[in-house]
Amino acid sequence: SPLLRRQSKASQLLSQNRSSNMSVSLSQILDRKMRLDSVLPSASQKSHRPLGEQPARVTASASSRSLSRKGSCPGLLEMSQTLNASSRNASTSSRAACSPISEAAAAARSASKSGGSAHRRKRKSRSASTSSGAGRLSRSNSLSDGGDRFIPSRHPDAIEATKQALSSASSTPDKSLNGSLNASGGGGNMKRVYTQALADVLTNGIIQGEQGRILTYTSGAPQPSAPAYLTSASTKTAPRPRKVPTSAERTLDAPNLVNDYYLNLLDWSSENVLACALGESVYLWNGGDGSITHLVDLANFDNAHGFVACVKWAPVSNYLAVSDNLGDVYLFDVNTQRAVRRMRPTSDIGRVSALSWREHLLSSGSRWGQLRHADVRQSSWLVGSAQFHTQEVCGLAWSPDGHHLASGGNDNLVAVWGFDVAAEAPLHVMTHHQSAVKSLAWCPWKQNLLATGGGSICKHMRFWNARTGAHVASVDTGSQVSGIVWNEEYRELVTSHGYSEHQLTLWKYPELSKVADLLGHSDRVLCLVGSPDGERVASASSDETLRIWRCFELDAKRAAKKKRAAAAQREDRTYSLAALR
Amino acid sequence: MPVAQKTKHAITLKGSTKTVSEFFYYAVNSILYQRGIYPSESFSFEQKYGLTVLVTSDEKLKAYLIKILEQVKQWLSDLVIEKLVLVIRRVSTQEVVERWQFDIKCDKSAKSDEPMVAEKDEKQVKKDIADVIRQIVASVTFLPALDFQCSFELLIYCDKNTELPSGEWADTGPQLVSNSVEVKLKSFTTSIHKVDSLVAYKLNPNE
């Protein structure tokens, strides 16, 4: 666009004049703490439009309107970059600032910053045209309301009033707002009036030319009883009667693991086969003999550049449900290694990042918050759908008794649904979490007990009674909770975390005291799943490894007890089968 | 040009005052919780605006906030208040590290007890307020962690000729943040009062 070209020429002008007078006044300008206008950092949007593209408008009078800072940067080039966020960008940025800031916000911001420096380097190599650039500069200034990308949100009155106040106070004419801030001239009285006017401008306290007053309550706020800044992570540790190996039993390589918090890329079947989605493929790792099978390649299904968003073993464990970024859900028979079904959505629902089975019913949650229930035995598979979440559904779990479905979304809500899949609305909605709820797990020994974990802002794991929707307990884990697995044998839970320790934490239930921390991952843990024998958990992390931890190893006594119980169960079954004949 | 029939909603000055001062109470509480000014254990949940908001259970702090907000309410209904600012200061160095500014634009023509025609109904206003509170909560993603003891102060910007009640209020400076980065948050309006929110913070307060 012609506007962009103009602006790029302006930026060249600035880079050339770095050592000239113009740049000196610029640095002066920026040294004055001018916070006239706010800058809108649209984190998620600006990742593809780094600040480097934005030129500086060099003329002093013009910069009074355009001055905005994005932080204290020592280098001149950085200052020039930050001088002008475009108005166009500002209007979109305001929209972006309104949109919920996702987990990726921090990452996107750092990406945009590094992108900015790359752009800086690119700009230097372009040739310059000075005079035409300057001429166009002033024109582009006048178009600042429509043409530029940054709209300072200022009182229109404020500009006039400011100029008035300053011109009346200042004895030196012909200096604009910015130049005159270096107020070395003027006697004491002038200076006082000047600083007063300056203060008014800075605080935007000028409304219709009148000066307001700033009041504060004389007796200060009560001091907090305990130092508030100490992290309130649970430091209660129970006496540890059992030894938990703190390092992984096995580490598997997981290249191309998609580093997206919202996907559920790991599942362990009851036949001890671990399925992991890496990029556009799904690999099976046999826990018994360690063999690896390449099960799926999405390229075979016209989705060569897509990725698998979720994998889930069916209760009948030779079937694996695989969903991809286009919303298709495939059902694979792992014995024959073929897709037996491909369920395509009729409308665009976005990627399906959460799946959960209830016998033959496969429930899926998608990017735009839709929940769909599929009966995989029928050709017209859709038996129910509900739109409740306003953002991506990242966690989905049917209770072991099949009476409740828990869904967690990026909108910070946890919803508990009933048995009837045709229902349009959930039974209970819980709003306590302060960020995306990805991890959901039902307690295997206590009916209706649901554990949910919040994201990086929330850091809390909460427990609910799904029948009543009541909040039972919560614990501050100190980091985002990306997975929860219960262990019935020891009455414990293991949670997987991200920054900064990337650890797995074991908690005793219901005391919620920390039993152990399992360290080993060098980057945030994305998924956690428990083994069918209950002794191990597998965690997938963005450091592209899969680690298997044997944290619930049965000691000899417990192992013997379990064997006896299993034998007794088998006897019962044969007895009842015999009775049927 | 055919104009769609807009349903008219009425709002009184008193109602708008109540809504705005409630918003300030919950916004200030959320900020105090999120920024760790007071220990998080001293906060409890409350359901408001369809969200779970955290409010303090520290009696002294509650009394302090309520006292200030009573006065704010009075000034809101007198339509003389221009800004409410929450200043967060580092105790050891007494420097201002963060500044939450809520600009209030009053519709000066509003008279008490007379219902005015509002553009938005109560539900919409509540929804807008919920969006702002959610934004305050979400702001933790970009605000730097404050790893030191902090204290806060509430500043009110009023009309020049505002009468000072009792003597418990004093004039003070604007208490700005040096080298700040500003982020503008959403605004909401009750048609009598329009509230804009802004947070100014230091990029590296721990240095």
XYZ file of C-alpha atoms in Angstrom, chain A:
581
model
C 0.000 0.000 0.000
C 1.265 3.471 -0.723
C 0.967 4.446 2.887
C 3.339 1.727 3.950
C 5.869 2.781 1.373
C 5.744 6.328 2.587
C 6.277 5.267 6.096
C 9.223 3.095 5.255
C 10.950 6.026 3.566
C 10.402 8.023 6.700
C 12.082 5.374 8.747
C 15.116 5.485 6.506
C 15.273 9.193 7.039
C 15.453 8.662 10.737
C 18.086 5.978 10.612
C 20.269 8.245 8.527
C 19.943 11.197 10.787
C 20.820 9.237 13.805
C 23.815 11.273 14.624
C 22.324 14.558 13.555
C 20.626 17.234 15.575
C 17.233 15.873 14.864
C 18.039 12.723 16.685
C 19.334 14.627 19.672
C 16.096 16.504 20.093
C 14.293 13.251 19.668
C 16.148 11.690 22.526
C 15.428 14.733 24.605
C 11.814 14.439 23.789
C 11.736 10.872 24.845
C 13.679 11.488 27.989
C 10.903 13.716 29.166
C 8.469 11.415 30.737
C 5.713 11.992 28.261
C 2.918 9.662 28.828
C 0.343 11.567 26.959
C -1.177 8.673 25.192
C -1.468 5.066 25.770
C -0.058 2.463 23.484
C -2.044 -0.619 22.861
C 0.110 -3.679 22.846
C -2.021 -6.200 21.075
C 0.102 -9.118 21.971
C -1.518 -11.780 19.937
C -2.023 -9.640 16.870
C 1.273 -7.875 16.623
C 3.248 -11.078 16.438
C 3.215 -10.871 12.675
C 3.598 -7.136 12.489
C 6.632 -6.200 14.449
C 7.200 -2.723 15.692
C 10.090 -2.254 13.304
C 7.796 -1.316 10.461
C 6.619 1.800 12.115
C 8.435 4.909 11.070
C 9.259 7.920 13.156
C 7.715 11.239 12.408
C 10.600 13.446 13.001
C 9.276 17.002 12.959
C 8.917 18.370 16.452
C 5.469 19.862 16.055
C 4.108 16.704 14.617
C 5.525 14.535 17.315
C 3.430 16.276 19.916
C 0.513 14.362 18.598
C 2.271 11.196 17.883
C 4.359 10.864 20.967
C 3.821 7.668 22.704
C 6.231 5.391 24.324
C 6.405 1.731 24.600
C 8.842 1.630 27.431
C 12.176 3.100 28.318
C 14.583 2.043 25.611
C 18.087 3.381 25.645
C 18.883 3.027 21.949
C 17.668 5.682 19.595
C 16.483 3.261 16.977
C 14.288 1.528 19.458
C 12.902 4.842 20.553
C 12.143 5.785 17.000
C 10.384 2.544 16.487
C 8.241 2.995 19.466
C 7.413 6.577 18.603
C 4.652 5.757 16.302
C 2.389 2.844 16.599
C 0.080 3.277 13.693
C -3.480 4.383 14.126
C -4.685 1.538 12.008
C -2.932 -0.826 14.262
C -4.378 0.934 17.259
C -7.943 0.356 16.233
C -7.313 -3.322 15.653
C -5.206 -3.437 18.763
C -8.015 -2.114 20.880
C -10.077 -4.990 19.644
C -7.294 -7.361 20.395
C -6.788 -5.978 23.847
C -10.403 -6.642 24.459
C -10.148 -10.227 23.367
C -9.094 -12.486 26.157
C -5.407 -12.739 26.460
C -4.528 -16.366 25.892
C -1.761 -18.495 27.228
C 0.263 -17.596 24.183
C 0.222 -13.895 24.888
C 3.557 -13.763 26.628
C 5.172 -15.889 23.958
C 3.715 -13.760 21.192
C 5.003 -10.594 22.788
C 8.551 -11.850 22.936
C 8.172 -13.048 19.369
C 7.075 -9.597 18.254
C 10.031 -8.028 20.023
C 12.543 -10.281 18.328
C 10.707 -9.757 15.041
C 11.143 -6.041 15.551
C 14.914 -6.314 15.705
C 14.959 -8.395 12.550
C 13.027 -5.712 10.802
C 15.408 -3.094 11.996
C 18.231 -4.887 10.303
C 16.272 -5.195 7.090
C 15.471 -1.518 7.013
C 19.090 -0.453 7.161
C 19.848 -2.113 3.880
C 17.321 -0.142 1.885
C 18.376 2.947 0.003
C 17.100 6.310 1.102
C 15.502 9.299 -0.438
C 15.640 12.111 1.987
C 13.863 15.189 0.816
C 10.919 13.418 -0.661
C 10.728 11.431 2.513
C 10.596 14.542 4.625
C 7.980 16.103 2.429
C 5.841 13.051 2.609
C 6.383 12.940 6.310
C 4.553 16.131 6.981
C 1.742 15.015 4.788
C 1.477 11.756 6.546
C 1.326 13.628 9.823
C -1.711 15.514 8.758
C -3.353 12.263 7.857
C -2.601 10.892 11.270
C -6.209 10.486 12.145
C -6.994 8.303 9.186
C -3.755 7.379 7.555
C -1.443 6.435 10.380
C -1.750 3.400 12.444
C -1.847 4.883 15.878
C -4.671 6.900 17.287
C -3.672 8.574 20.496
C -6.677 8.648 22.682
C -6.509 12.201 23.842
C -9.033 14.755 24.755
C -9.313 17.076 21.795
C -9.668 19.807 24.386
C -6.469 18.796 26.028
C -4.278 19.654 23.077
C -5.683 23.134 22.748
C -5.688 23.766 26.447
C -2.138 22.528 26.716
C -0.933 24.806 24.002
C -2.770 27.648 25.614
C -1.358 26.989 29.019
C 2.134 26.615 27.736
C 2.079 29.618 25.456
C 0.833 31.754 28.305
C 3.459 30.389 30.644
C 6.367 30.151 28.319
C 8.456 33.171 27.584
C 10.154 31.534 24.639
C 7.916 31.367 21.605
C 8.219 29.049 18.660
C 9.060 26.024 20.735
C 6.564 23.260 20.492
C 5.396 21.248 23.414
C 8.269 18.849 23.127
C 11.142 21.153 22.601
C 10.019 23.371 25.404
C 9.991 20.599 27.894
C 13.658 21.091 28.239
C 12.667 24.259 30.067
C 16.058 25.613 30.899
C 14.928 29.135 30.211
C 12.425 31.083 32.234
C 12.634 32.419 35.730
C 11.429 30.730 38.870
C 7.832 31.801 38.599
C 7.606 30.843 34.970
C 9.092 27.523 35.788
C 6.552 26.847 38.485
C 3.649 27.698 36.230
C 5.310 25.637 33.573
C 5.670 22.575 35.716
C 2.127 23.005 36.855
C 0.932 23.103 33.266
C 3.137 20.153 32.516
C 1.659 18.220 35.381
C -1.797 19.000 34.109
C -0.928 17.784 30.683
C 0.637 14.650 31.980
C -2.260 13.747 34.124
C -4.761 14.699 31.459
C -6.439 16.592 34.200
C -7.382 19.388 31.908
C -11.021 19.308 31.107
C -12.420 22.412 29.590
C -9.462 24.416 30.644
C -10.112 24.011 34.344
C -7.584 22.495 36.644
C -8.850 19.737 38.868
C -7.488 18.766 42.203
C -6.136 15.470 43.292
C -7.205 14.157 46.627
C -6.155 11.285 48.759
C -7.313 9.897 52.025
C -4.929 10.989 54.715
C -4.787 7.869 56.817
C -3.084 5.249 54.739
C -4.279 1.822 53.863
C -3.855 -0.852 56.516
C -0.718 -2.865 56.123
C -1.026 -6.493 55.213
C -0.457 -8.737 58.183
C 1.956 -11.028 56.397
C 4.381 -10.105 53.631
C 2.138 -10.484 50.645
C 4.750 -11.135 48.052
C 5.829 -14.484 49.330
C 4.426 -17.109 47.043
C 1.625 -18.928 48.663
C 2.441 -22.308 47.144
C 1.587 -25.099 49.447
C 4.596 -25.820 51.565
C 2.944 -28.405 53.732
C 4.731 -31.680 53.254
C 3.349 -34.840 54.678
C 5.671 -37.365 56.292
C 6.923 -39.469 53.417
C 6.668 -43.090 54.278
C 7.194 -44.226 50.742
C 10.019 -43.549 48.375
C 9.038 -42.040 45.089
C 11.725 -42.140 42.436
C 12.148 -38.521 41.418
C 13.577 -39.213 38.011
C 11.902 -40.734 35.025
C 11.991 -44.422 34.453
C 12.144 -43.937 30.729
C 12.575 -41.054 28.354
C 11.256 -41.284 24.834
C 12.027 -38.917 22.021
C 9.050 -36.946 20.769
C 10.144 -34.770 17.880
C 7.593 -32.429 16.301
C 5.385 -32.525 19.334
C 3.079 -29.586 18.781
C 3.785 -27.064 21.507
C 0.222 -25.993 22.046
C -1.200 -25.972 25.531
C -4.724 -26.733 24.408
C -4.093 -30.043 22.649
C -4.332 -33.457 24.248
C -1.730 -35.489 22.451
C -1.209 -38.445 24.752
C -3.252 -41.435 25.790
C -2.517 -44.869 27.268
C -4.671 -47.829 26.374
C -5.726 -50.609 28.686
C -3.515 -52.946 26.654
C -0.507 -50.891 27.694
C 0.002 -49.101 24.397
C 0.832 -45.435 24.576
C -0.418 -43.310 21.685
C 1.312 -40.013 21.059
C 0.587 -37.472 18.350
C 3.646 -35.827 16.872
C 2.810 -33.212 14.308
C 0.702 -34.868 11.662
C 1.448 -38.435 12.726
C 0.396 -40.690 15.535
C 2.855 -43.178 16.952
C 2.106 -46.087 19.200
C 4.589 -47.245 21.775
C 4.037 -50.664 23.182
C 4.698 -50.541 26.898
C 5.398 -54.229 27.071
C 8.127 -54.645 24.516
C 8.946 -51.046 23.638
C 8.102 -51.436 19.963
C 6.980 -48.413 18.021
C 4.333 -48.304 15.328
C 3.617 -45.432 13.025
C -0.126 -45.534 12.907
C -1.406 -42.429 11.194
C -0.064 -39.907 8.798
C -2.555 -37.160 8.081
C -1.014 -36.662 4.665
C -2.876 -39.798 3.645
C -6.107 -38.040 4.461
C -5.635 -34.836 2.462
C -4.343 -32.975 5.468
C -0.659 -32.894 4.782
C 0.031 -29.653 6.561
C -2.300 -30.133 9.411
C -1.632 -31.658 12.765
C -3.288 -34.072 15.091
C -5.028 -32.272 17.898
C -6.200 -35.102 20.132
C -5.912 -38.851 20.553
C -8.093 -41.038 22.740
C -8.299 -44.771 23.126
C -11.739 -46.290 23.123
C -12.737 -48.504 26.059
C -12.494 -51.359 23.600
C -8.846 -50.865 23.277
C -8.040 -51.717 19.760
C -9.773 -48.552 18.548
C -8.127 -45.159 18.697
C -9.948 -41.881 18.050
C -7.791 -39.267 16.385
C -8.889 -35.706 15.686
C -7.104 -33.134 13.648
C -6.922 -29.414 13.242
C -9.738 -29.340 10.695
C -12.236 -30.903 13.030
C -12.275 -34.364 11.486
C -12.419 -37.263 13.887
C -11.024 -40.564 12.688
C -11.443 -43.953 14.246
C -8.514 -46.274 13.703
C -8.367 -49.979 14.235
C -4.844 -50.496 15.486
C -4.792 -54.191 14.765
C -5.305 -53.626 11.066
C -3.814 -50.094 11.192
C -6.605 -48.701 9.113
C -9.126 -45.950 9.539
C -12.557 -47.453 9.991
C -14.430 -44.170 10.260
C -13.941 -40.582 9.370
C -16.424 -38.239 10.965
C -16.370 -34.881 9.309
C -18.139 -31.894 10.771
C -20.906 -30.406 8.659
C -19.867 -26.865 9.492
C -16.560 -25.377 10.458
C -16.121 -26.030 14.138
C -12.398 -25.480 14.226
C -9.987 -28.032 15.542
C -11.154 -30.692 17.935
C -8.745 -30.608 20.818
C -10.562 -32.702 23.404
C -12.165 -36.139 23.180
C -13.734 -38.419 25.732
C -15.324 -41.822 25.444
C -18.316 -43.255 27.191
C -18.674 -46.803 25.903
C -19.683 -46.267 22.273
C -20.232 -42.549 22.617
C -17.421 -40.232 21.637
C -17.722 -36.665 22.873
C -15.592 -33.980 21.338
C -14.920 -30.360 22.145
C -13.785 -27.900 19.546
C -12.105 -24.593 18.971
C -15.189 -22.496 18.908
C -16.571 -23.986 22.052
C -18.879 -26.569 20.563
C -19.460 -29.929 22.134
C -20.507 -32.799 19.901
C -21.506 -36.294 20.807
C -21.041 -39.072 18.286
C -22.400 -42.585 18.428
C -19.660 -44.321 16.501
C -21.813 -47.321 15.704
C -24.315 -45.381 13.632
C -23.794 -43.977 10.191
C -25.420 -40.697 11.139
C -23.169 -40.330 14.083
C -24.225 -36.996 15.546
C -26.494 -37.655 18.514
C -26.102 -34.394 20.348
C -24.380 -31.074 20.214
C -24.249 -28.106 22.517
C -22.767 -24.655 22.288
C -21.939 -23.415 25.727
C -18.291 -22.465 25.973
C -17.431 -19.204 24.319
C -13.895 -20.281 23.577
C -11.911 -23.410 22.868
C -12.864 -26.495 24.810
C -9.546 -27.919 25.938
C -10.594 -30.472 28.521
C -13.287 -33.124 28.381
C -13.884 -36.104 30.632
C -16.748 -38.498 31.227
C -17.030 -39.720 34.777
C -16.240 -43.403 35.384
C -19.911 -44.126 36.080
C -20.916 -42.332 32.870
C -23.378 -40.039 34.599
C -21.539 -36.764 34.186
C -19.417 -35.088 31.573
C -17.023 -32.372 32.630
C -15.815 -29.805 30.110
C -13.221 -27.124 30.614
C -12.587 -24.243 28.279
C -10.326 -21.367 27.527
C -13.085 -19.110 28.799
C -12.092 -20.198 32.343
C -15.326 -22.086 32.865
C -15.893 -25.645 34.016
C -19.224 -27.115 32.982
C -20.747 -30.327 34.274
C -23.226 -31.974 31.916
C -25.631 -34.748 32.612
C -26.178 -38.146 31.133
C -28.484 -36.890 28.410
C -26.345 -35.905 25.473
C -29.157 -34.083 23.750
C -29.141 -31.469 26.495
C -28.360 -27.948 25.389
C -27.112 -26.581 28.664
C -24.899 -27.904 31.426
C -26.123 -28.820 34.882
C -23.530 -26.744 36.670
C -21.131 -24.032 35.662
C -18.159 -23.175 37.822
C -16.444 -19.853 37.328
C -13.766 -20.006 40.010
C -10.818 -20.617 37.746
C -8.988 -17.545 36.579
C -7.579 -19.061 33.411
C -8.092 -21.870 30.907
C -9.140 -25.179 32.410
C -7.411 -27.948 30.537
C -6.934 -30.678 33.099
C -9.985 -32.537 34.343
C -9.977 -35.811 36.197
C -12.626 -37.792 38.017
C -11.811 -39.497 41.274
C -11.840 -43.270 40.799
C -12.796 -44.107 44.380
C -15.228 -41.359 45.228
C -18.252 -40.836 43.060
C -18.943 -37.348 41.717
C -15.595 -35.934 42.814
C -13.981 -33.923 40.024
C -10.553 -32.334 40.053
C -9.818 -29.451 37.696
C -6.655 -27.486 37.135
C -6.293 -23.916 35.951
C -3.771 -22.342 33.646
C -0.855 -20.060 34.127
C -2.714 -17.231 35.804
C -4.883 -19.388 37.996
C -2.414 -22.087 39.101
C -5.037 -23.618 41.333
C -6.314 -27.162 41.383
C -9.904 -27.287 42.507
C -12.182 -30.092 43.597
C -15.905 -30.202 42.999
C -18.910 -32.258 43.807
C -20.339 -32.750 40.343
C -23.782 -33.639 41.589
C -24.298 -30.332 43.359
C -21.685 -28.150 41.673
C -20.199 -27.284 45.044
C -16.585 -26.318 45.518
C -14.976 -28.849 47.825
C -11.330 -27.862 48.093
C -8.559 -26.107 46.289
C -4.810 -25.899 46.394
C -2.442 -23.366 44.910
C 0.068 -25.362 42.932
C 2.298 -22.469 41.944
C 2.250 -23.154 38.220
C -0.107 -23.947 35.363
C -1.768 -27.329 35.749
C -1.694 -29.124 32.428
C -2.726 -32.586 33.602
C -4.170 -34.434 36.587
C -4.087 -38.183 37.228
C -5.569 -39.879 40.275
C -4.078 -42.925 41.917
C -6.447 -45.127 43.809
C -3.851 -47.299 45.470
C -2.150 -44.568 47.416
C -5.039 -42.081 47.418
C -2.906 -39.520 45.675
C -2.946 -37.279 42.648
C -0.217 -36.299 40.291
C -0.325 -32.980 38.489
C 1.889 -31.787 35.683
C 3.119 -28.232 35.483
C 4.745 -25.653 33.321
C 6.920 -22.717 34.221
C 9.108 -22.554 36.011
C 9.934 -26.003 37.347
C 8.194 -28.079 34.666
C 7.647 -30.630 37.343
C 5.153 -33.297 38.213
C 3.803 -32.924 41.705
C 2.275 -35.658 43.819
C -0.403 -34.648 46.286
C -2.059 -36.616 49.021
C -5.830 -36.536 48.950
C -7.758 -35.246 50.831
C -5.045 -33.519 52.877
C -3.722 -31.888 49.684
C -0.208 -31.953 51.029
C 2.650 -32.281 48.629
C 4.225 -35.710 48.604
C 6.942 -35.256 45.992
C 8.117 -33.250 43.024
C 9.294 -35.117 39.966
C 11.778 -33.080 38.023
C 13.314 -33.803 34.710
C 11.573 -31.961 31.952
C 13.346 -28.882 30.707
C 10.266 -27.213 29.318
C 6.627 -27.067 30.226
C 4.745 -30.320 30.506
C 1.833 -30.340 28.112
C 0.034 -33.643 28.681
C -0.178 -36.230 31.416
C -1.716 -39.667 31.307
C -1.781 -42.613 33.681
C -0.842 -46.175 32.816
C -3.426 -48.956 32.848
C -1.730 -50.728 35.739
C -1.819 -47.558 37.794
C 1.883 -47.612 38.600
C 3.149 -45.172 36.072
C 2.380 -41.888 34.437
C 3.577 -40.593 31.118
C 4.178 -36.929 30.502
C 4.764 -35.148 27.214
C 6.556 -31.862 27.252
C 7.465 -29.151 24.810
C 11.110 -30.116 25.287
C 10.141 -32.853 22.793
C 10.428 -35.732 25.194
C 8.019 -38.184 26.659
C 8.895 -39.331 30.115
C 7.506 -42.311 31.939
C 7.573 -42.052 35.704
C 7.049 -44.970 38.006
C 5.678 -42.980 40.873
C 3.008 -45.362 42.135
C 5.027 -48.531 42.262
C 3.322 -51.197 44.259
C 5.468 -52.617 46.973
C 5.466 -56.368 47.524
C 2.608 -56.387 49.995
C 0.328 -54.281 47.855
C 1.235 -56.187 44.730
C 0.299 -59.454 46.379
C -2.972 -57.992 47.591
C -3.814 -56.754 44.127
C -3.082 -60.117 42.556
C -5.351 -61.835 45.023
C -8.131 -59.339 44.337
C -7.793 -59.822 40.587
C -7.889 -63.591 40.996
C -10.990 -63.340 43.135
C -12.655 -61.197 40.509
C -11.901 -63.701 37.815
C -13.379 -66.438 39.929
C -16.526 -64.405 40.431
C -16.843 -63.841 36.740
C -16.468 -67.468 35.815
C -18.961 -68.342 38.522
C -21.543 -65.918 37.145
C -20.909 -67.056 33.576
C -21.367 -70.608 34.682
C -24.608 -69.600 36.346
C -25.844 -68.186 33.055
C -25.467 -71.421 31.171
